[in-house]
Short mmCIF file of C-alpha atoms in Angstrom, two decimals:
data_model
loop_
_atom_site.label_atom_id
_atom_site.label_comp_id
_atom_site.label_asym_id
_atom_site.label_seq_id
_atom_site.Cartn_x
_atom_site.Cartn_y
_atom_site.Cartn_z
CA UNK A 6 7.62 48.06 8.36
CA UNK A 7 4.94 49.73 10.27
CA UNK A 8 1.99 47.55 11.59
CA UNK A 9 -1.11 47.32 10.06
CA UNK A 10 -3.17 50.29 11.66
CA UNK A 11 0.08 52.47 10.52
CA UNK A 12 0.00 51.21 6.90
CA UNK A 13 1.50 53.81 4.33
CA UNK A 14 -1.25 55.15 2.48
CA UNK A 15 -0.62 55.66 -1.29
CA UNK A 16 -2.59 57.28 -4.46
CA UNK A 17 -2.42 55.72 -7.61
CA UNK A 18 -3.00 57.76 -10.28
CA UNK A 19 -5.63 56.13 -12.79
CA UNK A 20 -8.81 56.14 -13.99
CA UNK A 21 -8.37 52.43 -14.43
CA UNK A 22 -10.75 49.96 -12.51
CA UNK A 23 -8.76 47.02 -13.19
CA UNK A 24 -5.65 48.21 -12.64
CA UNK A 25 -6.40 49.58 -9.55
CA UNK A 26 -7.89 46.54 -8.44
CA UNK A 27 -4.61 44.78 -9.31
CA UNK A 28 -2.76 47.25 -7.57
CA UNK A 29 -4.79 46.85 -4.52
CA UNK A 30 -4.78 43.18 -4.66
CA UNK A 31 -0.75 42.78 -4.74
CA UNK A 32 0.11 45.68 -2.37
CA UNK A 33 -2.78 44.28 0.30
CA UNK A 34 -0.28 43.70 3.15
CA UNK A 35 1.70 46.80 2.95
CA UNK A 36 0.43 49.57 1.47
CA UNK A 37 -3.23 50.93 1.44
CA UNK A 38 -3.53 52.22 -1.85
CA UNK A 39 -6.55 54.95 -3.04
CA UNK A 40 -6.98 56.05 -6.58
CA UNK A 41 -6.95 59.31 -7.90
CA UNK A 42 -7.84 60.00 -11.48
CA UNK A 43 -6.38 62.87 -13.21
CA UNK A 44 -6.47 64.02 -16.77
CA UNK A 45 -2.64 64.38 -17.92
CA UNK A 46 -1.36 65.26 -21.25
CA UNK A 47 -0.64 62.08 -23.49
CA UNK A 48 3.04 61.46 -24.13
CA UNK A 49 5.17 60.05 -26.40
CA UNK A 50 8.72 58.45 -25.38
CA UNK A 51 10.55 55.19 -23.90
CA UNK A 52 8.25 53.84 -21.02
CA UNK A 53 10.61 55.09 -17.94
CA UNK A 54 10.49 58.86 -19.77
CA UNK A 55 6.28 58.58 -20.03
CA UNK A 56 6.29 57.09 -16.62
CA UNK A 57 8.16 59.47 -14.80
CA UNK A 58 6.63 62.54 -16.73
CA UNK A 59 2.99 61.47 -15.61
CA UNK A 60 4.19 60.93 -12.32
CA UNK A 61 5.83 64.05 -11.75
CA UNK A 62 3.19 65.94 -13.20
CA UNK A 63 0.11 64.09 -11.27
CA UNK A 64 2.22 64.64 -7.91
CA UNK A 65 1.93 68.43 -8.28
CA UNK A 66 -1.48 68.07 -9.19
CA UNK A 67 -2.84 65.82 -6.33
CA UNK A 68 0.33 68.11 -4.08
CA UNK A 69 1.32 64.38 -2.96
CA UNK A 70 3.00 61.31 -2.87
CA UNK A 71 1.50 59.39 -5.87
CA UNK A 72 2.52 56.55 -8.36
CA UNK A 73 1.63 56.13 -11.90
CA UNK A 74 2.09 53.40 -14.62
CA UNK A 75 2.63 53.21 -17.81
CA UNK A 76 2.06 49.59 -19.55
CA UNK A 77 3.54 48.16 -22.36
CA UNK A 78 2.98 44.95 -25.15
CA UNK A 79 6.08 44.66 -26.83
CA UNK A 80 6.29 42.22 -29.95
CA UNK A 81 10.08 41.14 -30.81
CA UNK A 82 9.65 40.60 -34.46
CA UNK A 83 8.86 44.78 -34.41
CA UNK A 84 11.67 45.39 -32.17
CA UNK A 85 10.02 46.56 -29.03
CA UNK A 86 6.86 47.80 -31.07
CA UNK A 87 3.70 48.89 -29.85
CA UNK A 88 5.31 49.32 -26.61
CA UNK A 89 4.13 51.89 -24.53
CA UNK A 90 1.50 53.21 -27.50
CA UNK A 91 -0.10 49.58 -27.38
CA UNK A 92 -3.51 51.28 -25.62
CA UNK A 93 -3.91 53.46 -29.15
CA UNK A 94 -2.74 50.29 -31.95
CA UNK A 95 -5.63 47.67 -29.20
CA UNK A 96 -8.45 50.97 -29.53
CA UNK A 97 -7.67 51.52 -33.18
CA UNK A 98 -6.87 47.81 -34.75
CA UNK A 99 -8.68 45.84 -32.29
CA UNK A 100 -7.01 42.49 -30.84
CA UNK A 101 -7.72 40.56 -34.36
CA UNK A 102 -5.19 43.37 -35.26
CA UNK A 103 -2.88 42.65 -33.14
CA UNK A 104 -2.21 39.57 -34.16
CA UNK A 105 -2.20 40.68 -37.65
CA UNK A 106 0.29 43.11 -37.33
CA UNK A 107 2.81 39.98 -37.00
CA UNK A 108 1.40 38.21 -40.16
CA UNK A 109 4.62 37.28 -42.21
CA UNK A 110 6.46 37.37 -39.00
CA UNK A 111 7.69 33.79 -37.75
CA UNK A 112 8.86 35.14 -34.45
CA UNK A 113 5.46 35.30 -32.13
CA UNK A 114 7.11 36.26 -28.89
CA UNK A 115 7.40 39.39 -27.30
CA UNK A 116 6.60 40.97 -23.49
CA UNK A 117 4.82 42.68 -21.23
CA UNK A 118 6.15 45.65 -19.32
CA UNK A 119 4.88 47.58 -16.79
CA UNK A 120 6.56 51.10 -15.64
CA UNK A 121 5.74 52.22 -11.98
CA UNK A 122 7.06 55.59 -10.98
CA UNK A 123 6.64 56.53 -7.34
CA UNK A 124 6.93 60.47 -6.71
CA UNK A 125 7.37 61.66 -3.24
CA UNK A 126 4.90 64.81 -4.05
CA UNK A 127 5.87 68.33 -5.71
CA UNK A 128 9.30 69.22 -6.68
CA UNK A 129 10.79 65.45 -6.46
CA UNK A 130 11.97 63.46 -9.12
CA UNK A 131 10.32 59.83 -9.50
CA UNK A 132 11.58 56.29 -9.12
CA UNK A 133 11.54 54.26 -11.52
CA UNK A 134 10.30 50.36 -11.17
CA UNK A 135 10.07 48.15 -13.96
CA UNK A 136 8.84 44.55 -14.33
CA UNK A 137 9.08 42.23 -17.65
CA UNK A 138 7.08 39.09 -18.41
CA UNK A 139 7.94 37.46 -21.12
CA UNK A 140 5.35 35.59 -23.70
CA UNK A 141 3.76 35.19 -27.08
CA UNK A 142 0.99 37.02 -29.21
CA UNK A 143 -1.20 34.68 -29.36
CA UNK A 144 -5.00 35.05 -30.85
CA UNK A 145 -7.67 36.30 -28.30
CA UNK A 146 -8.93 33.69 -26.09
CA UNK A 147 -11.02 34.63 -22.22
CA UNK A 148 -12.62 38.02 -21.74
CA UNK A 149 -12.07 40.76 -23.06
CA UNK A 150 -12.83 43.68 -20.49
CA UNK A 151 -8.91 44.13 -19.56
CA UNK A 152 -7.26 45.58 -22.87
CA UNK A 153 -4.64 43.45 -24.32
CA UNK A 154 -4.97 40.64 -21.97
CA UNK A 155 -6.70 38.52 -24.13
CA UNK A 156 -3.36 38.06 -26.87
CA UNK A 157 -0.63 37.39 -24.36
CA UNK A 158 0.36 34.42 -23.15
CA UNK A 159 3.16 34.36 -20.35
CA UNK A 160 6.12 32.07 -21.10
CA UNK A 161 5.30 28.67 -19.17
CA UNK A 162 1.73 29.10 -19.23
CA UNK A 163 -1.22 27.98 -21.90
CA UNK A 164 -3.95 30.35 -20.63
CA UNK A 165 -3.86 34.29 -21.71
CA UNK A 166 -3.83 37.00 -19.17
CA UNK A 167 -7.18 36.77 -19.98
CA UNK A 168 -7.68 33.49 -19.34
CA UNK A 169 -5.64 33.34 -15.73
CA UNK A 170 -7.28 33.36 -12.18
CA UNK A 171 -6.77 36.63 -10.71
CA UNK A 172 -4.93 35.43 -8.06
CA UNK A 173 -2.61 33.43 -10.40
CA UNK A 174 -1.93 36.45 -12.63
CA UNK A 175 -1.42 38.81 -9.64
CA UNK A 176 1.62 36.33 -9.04
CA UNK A 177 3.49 36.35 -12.74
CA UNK A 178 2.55 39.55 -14.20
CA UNK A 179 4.16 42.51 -15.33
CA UNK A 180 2.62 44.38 -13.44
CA UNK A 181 3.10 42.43 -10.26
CA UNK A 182 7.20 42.10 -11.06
CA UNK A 183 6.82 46.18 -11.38
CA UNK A 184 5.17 46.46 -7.92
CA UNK A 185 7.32 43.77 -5.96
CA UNK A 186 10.26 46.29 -6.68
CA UNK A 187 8.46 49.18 -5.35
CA UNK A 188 7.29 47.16 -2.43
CA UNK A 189 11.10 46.54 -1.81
CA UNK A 190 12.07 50.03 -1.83
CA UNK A 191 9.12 51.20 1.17
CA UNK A 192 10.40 48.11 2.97
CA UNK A 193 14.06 49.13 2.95
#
């Protein structure tokens, strides 16, 4: 890998303060990472097809090398449902909701994925990089300035998303498990 002054230098495509300063915080050592926020079209789809749409689109747009996300709360009992249209049921339902969509449902658990796509610039096709943390829906407990964060609690854990030190989080997350693999594939 190249030293620090030669760091790769990466956009990520949101308009997401704490997400980018997740991003930031895992990817410190290797890549420098700048945000970029552009307006794209929402889509419907599995994860992988939304991810690699945005990111496609958002390279021509920025005429670079970018990466997008698309994040996802999964409950079992609903077989994969919200998933990746989670930001629209927390905005509309609230995270009281949440947890009441699963009333008369014994199974609790579900889990958190997070869909990085990583697009060379114009006229590429992305990479795909997916990470998985598995938990329960739990009701909302810590703050509740970072979406969903609040009703999931990682497998192993009693403290929320919400709940977690940054720096503990930034270890176990989806998001984190996402961005290792994409770490691994600029470091081959």
């Amino acid at each position: 890998m190249a030293t620090t002054s030669e760091k790769k230098k990466l956009v990520f495509v949101t308009g997401n303060k704490n997400k980018l300063a997740e991003v930031q915080s895992i990817f410190k050592d290797v890549i420098d990472i700048d945000s970029h926020k552009v307006d794209l079209p929402e889509l419907q789809g599995t994860s992988q097809d939304i991810a690699a749409q945005k990111c496609k689109m958002a390279a021509d747009i920025i005429q670079g090398p970018c990466i997008t996300e698309d994040t996802c709360l999964c409950f079992n009992a609903m077989n994969g449902l919200p998933g990746p249209y989670i930001k629209w049921f927390h905005e509309s339902v609230g995270l009281d909701g949440l947890n009441k969509m699963l009333v008369g449902f014994d199974d609790k658990s579900g889990y958190a994925l997070c869909t990085i796509a990583y697009c060379e610039g114009p006229g590429h096709e992305p990479v795909i990089f997916e990470g998985i943390t598995k938990g329960n829906i739990v009701p909302a407990r810590g703050p509740t300035y970072f979406g969903w964060d609040p009703v999931f609690q990682p497998e192993g854990f009693d403290q929320t998303y919400a709940e977690m030190p940054k720096d503990i989080k930034n270890t176990i997350s989806h998001r984190f498990r996402a961005l290792e693999k994409l770490k691994a594939y600029f470091l081959d």
